[in-house]
PDB file of C-alpha atoms in Angstrom:
ATOM      1  CA  MET S  11       7.369   4.340  27.631  1.00 74.00           C
ATOM      2  CA  VAL S  12       7.535   2.658  25.149  1.00 85.00           C
ATOM      3  CA  GLY S  13      10.177   1.429  23.106  1.00 88.00           C
ATOM      4  CA  VAL S  14      10.772   1.062  19.408  1.00 93.00           C
ATOM      5  CA  ILE S  15      10.046  -2.451  19.335  1.00 95.00           C
ATOM      6  CA  PRO S  16       6.768  -3.496  18.740  1.00 96.00           C
ATOM      7  CA  TYR S  17       6.749  -0.786  16.665  1.00 96.00           C
ATOM      8  CA  LEU S  18       8.688  -2.398  14.474  1.00 96.00           C
ATOM      9  CA  LEU S  19       6.899  -6.285  15.124  1.00 97.00           C
ATOM     10  CA  LEU S  20       3.538  -4.706  14.234  1.00 97.00           C
ATOM     11  CA  SER S  21       4.574  -3.088  11.279  1.00 98.00           C
ATOM     12  CA  ALA S  22       6.662  -5.535   9.581  1.00 98.00           C
ATOM     13  CA  ALA S  23       3.336  -7.425  10.304  1.00 98.00           C
ATOM     14  CA  VAL S  24       1.996  -5.156   8.011  1.00 98.00           C
ATOM     15  CA  PHE S  25       3.619  -5.277   5.637  1.00 98.00           C
ATOM     16  CA  ALA S  26       4.164  -8.529   5.757  1.00 98.00           C
ATOM     17  CA  ILE S  27       0.261  -8.972   5.413  1.00 97.00           C
ATOM     18  CA  GLY S  28       0.138  -6.384   2.282  1.00 97.00           C
ATOM     19  CA  VAL S  29       2.798  -8.463   0.812  1.00 97.00           C
ATOM     20  CA  PHE S  30       0.886 -11.406   1.228  1.00 97.00           C
ATOM     21  CA  GLY S  31      -1.903  -9.931  -0.071  1.00 95.00           C
ATOM     22  CA  VAL S  32      -0.532  -8.269  -3.104  1.00 94.00           C
ATOM     23  CA  LEU S  33       1.364 -11.962  -4.154  1.00 94.00           C
ATOM     24  CA  THR S  34      -2.109 -13.827  -3.455  1.00 93.00           C
ATOM     25  CA  ARG S  35      -4.861 -12.178  -4.394  1.00 88.00           C
ATOM     26  CA  ARG S  36      -7.137 -10.838  -7.839  1.00 86.00           C
ATOM     27  CA  ASN S  37      -9.109  -8.630  -7.377  1.00 89.00           C
ATOM     28  CA  ALA S  38      -8.254  -5.512  -8.126  1.00 89.00           C
ATOM     29  CA  LEU S  39      -9.531  -3.862  -5.132  1.00 91.00           C
ATOM     30  CA  ILE S  40      -7.884  -6.458  -2.716  1.00 93.00           C
ATOM     31  CA  PHE S  41      -4.732  -5.525  -4.493  1.00 91.00           C
ATOM     32  CA  LEU S  42      -4.079  -1.390  -3.852  1.00 93.00           C
ATOM     33  CA  MET S  43      -5.467  -2.342  -0.575  1.00 94.00           C
ATOM     34  CA  SER S  44      -2.483  -3.852  -0.076  1.00 96.00           C
ATOM     35  CA  VAL S  45      -0.201  -1.948  -1.496  1.00 95.00           C
ATOM     36  CA  GLU S  46      -2.325   0.725   0.928  1.00 96.00           C
ATOM     37  CA  LEU S  47      -0.746  -1.905   4.526  1.00 96.00           C
ATOM     38  CA  MET S  48       2.953  -1.588   2.733  1.00 97.00           C
ATOM     39  CA  LEU S  49       2.993   2.480   3.170  1.00 96.00           C
ATOM     40  CA  ASN S  50       0.664   2.083   6.181  1.00 97.00           C
ATOM     41  CA  ALA S  51       3.307  -0.103   6.821  1.00 97.00           C
ATOM     42  CA  ALA S  52       6.008   2.566   6.525  1.00 97.00           C
ATOM     43  CA  ASN S  53       4.617   5.584   7.915  1.00 97.00           C
ATOM     44  CA  ILE S  54       4.168   2.377  11.074  1.00 97.00           C
ATOM     45  CA  ASN S  55       8.199   2.857  10.749  1.00 97.00           C
ATOM     46  CA  PHE S  56       8.171   6.740   9.847  1.00 97.00           C
ATOM     47  CA  VAL S  57       6.852   7.303  13.132  1.00 96.00           C
ATOM     48  CA  ALA S  58       8.584   5.564  14.967  1.00 96.00           C
ATOM     49  CA  PHE S  59      11.994   6.479  14.756  1.00 95.00           C
ATOM     50  CA  SER S  60      10.455   9.506  14.760  1.00 95.00           C
ATOM     51  CA  LEU S  61       9.603   9.512  18.183  1.00 93.00           C
ATOM     52  CA  HIS S  62      13.120   7.634  19.106  1.00 93.00           C
ATOM     53  CA  TYR S  63      15.440  10.333  18.164  1.00 94.00           C
ATOM     54  CA  GLY S  64      12.959  13.237  18.766  1.00 91.00           C
ATOM     55  CA  ASN S  65      12.306  15.133  15.648  1.00 93.00           C
ATOM     56  CA  LEU S  66       9.152  15.271  13.777  1.00 94.00           C
ATOM     57  CA  THR S  67      11.301  14.398  10.319  1.00 94.00           C
ATOM     58  CA  GLY S  68       9.856  11.010  10.129  1.00 94.00           C
ATOM     59  CA  GLN S  69       5.851  12.792  10.893  1.00 95.00           C
ATOM     60  CA  VAL S  70       7.142  14.601   8.101  1.00 96.00           C
ATOM     61  CA  PHE S  71       7.615  12.117   5.718  1.00 96.00           C
ATOM     62  CA  ALA S  72       4.443   9.836   6.586  1.00 96.00           C
ATOM     63  CA  LEU S  73       2.808  13.451   5.199  1.00 96.00           C
ATOM     64  CA  PHE S  74       3.986  12.762   1.768  1.00 96.00           C
ATOM     65  CA  VAL S  75       3.389   8.821   2.019  1.00 96.00           C
ATOM     66  CA  MET S  76      -0.202  10.016   3.210  1.00 96.00           C
ATOM     67  CA  ALA S  77      -0.406  12.605  -0.064  1.00 96.00           C
ATOM     68  CA  LEU S  78       1.214   9.597  -2.349  1.00 95.00           C
ATOM     69  CA  ALA S  79      -1.500   7.118  -1.414  1.00 94.00           C
ATOM     70  CA  ALA S  80      -3.592   9.342  -1.657  1.00 94.00           C
ATOM     71  CA  ALA S  81      -2.832  10.259  -4.971  1.00 95.00           C
ATOM     72  CA  GLU S  82      -2.484   6.277  -5.559  1.00 93.00           C
ATOM     73  CA  VAL S  83      -5.735   5.662  -4.658  1.00 93.00           C
ATOM     74  CA  ALA S  84      -6.984   8.013  -7.485  1.00 94.00           C
ATOM     75  CA  VAL S  85      -4.910   7.063 -10.138  1.00 94.00           C
ATOM     76  CA  GLY S  86      -5.102   3.197  -9.062  1.00 92.00           C
ATOM     77  CA  ILE S  87     -10.221   3.359  -8.742  1.00 93.00           C
ATOM     78  CA  GLY S  88      -9.111   5.567 -12.794  1.00 93.00           C
ATOM     79  CA  ILE S  89      -7.752   1.678 -13.433  1.00 88.00           C
ATOM     80  CA  ILE S  90     -10.367  -0.847 -11.426  1.00 90.00           C
ATOM     81  CA  LEU S  91     -13.286   1.414 -13.001  1.00 92.00           C
ATOM     82  CA  VAL S  92     -11.427   1.138 -17.306  1.00 89.00           C
ATOM     83  CA  LEU S  93     -10.375  -2.652 -16.599  1.00 86.00           C
ATOM     84  CA  TYR S  94     -14.350  -3.163 -15.374  1.00 90.00           C
ATOM     85  CA  ARG S  95     -16.049  -1.113 -17.934  1.00 91.00           C
ATOM     86  CA  ASN S  96     -13.898  -2.677 -20.914  1.00 86.00           C
ATOM     87  CA  PHE S  97     -13.756  -6.213 -19.848  1.00 85.00           C
ATOM     88  CA  GLY S  98     -16.837  -6.655 -17.508  1.00 86.00           C
ATOM     89  CA  ASP S  99     -14.810  -8.197 -14.024  1.00 86.00           C
ATOM     90  CA  ILE S 100     -11.343  -6.480 -11.966  1.00 86.00           C
ATOM     91  CA  ASP S 101      -9.776  -9.451 -11.635  1.00 86.00           C
ATOM     92  CA  VAL S 102      -5.862  -8.098 -12.330  1.00 82.00           C
ATOM     93  CA  THR S 103      -4.860 -11.964 -14.702  1.00 82.00           C
ATOM     94  CA  VAL S 104      -7.912 -10.855 -17.157  1.00 79.00           C
ATOM     95  CA  PRO S 105      -7.049  -8.687 -20.149  1.00 78.00           C
ATOM     96  CA  THR S 106      -4.359 -10.381 -21.699  1.00 75.00           C
ATOM     97  CA  THR S 107      -5.048  -7.877 -24.477  1.00 69.00           C
ATOM     98  CA  MET S 108      -3.510  -4.725 -22.776  1.00 66.00           C
ATOM     99  CA  ARG S 109      -0.032  -6.020 -23.158  1.00 66.00           C
ATOM    100  CA  TRP S 110       2.260  -4.433 -25.979  1.00 63.00           C
TER     101      TRP S 110
END
């Protein structure tokens, strides 16, 4: 049986890729995909510890995170559509007129 360590290493790698994408990219779609990678890394941790401890709590939390991610994508795509409609670009640094 595989231990928890390989799952944790995979989760850390996926989370690091997500953080790199959030910090370095300007495209809003890449930004959303990077946030999804970070949420999936958390899901990997939840399921790995659920397997390790032998209960279903981590898998239930992973299902809730998936529902949260679906809602986040719906709101994010709506914001991206408004950005594209108003500014003609989905670069997150362009809409400086939306500040207070």
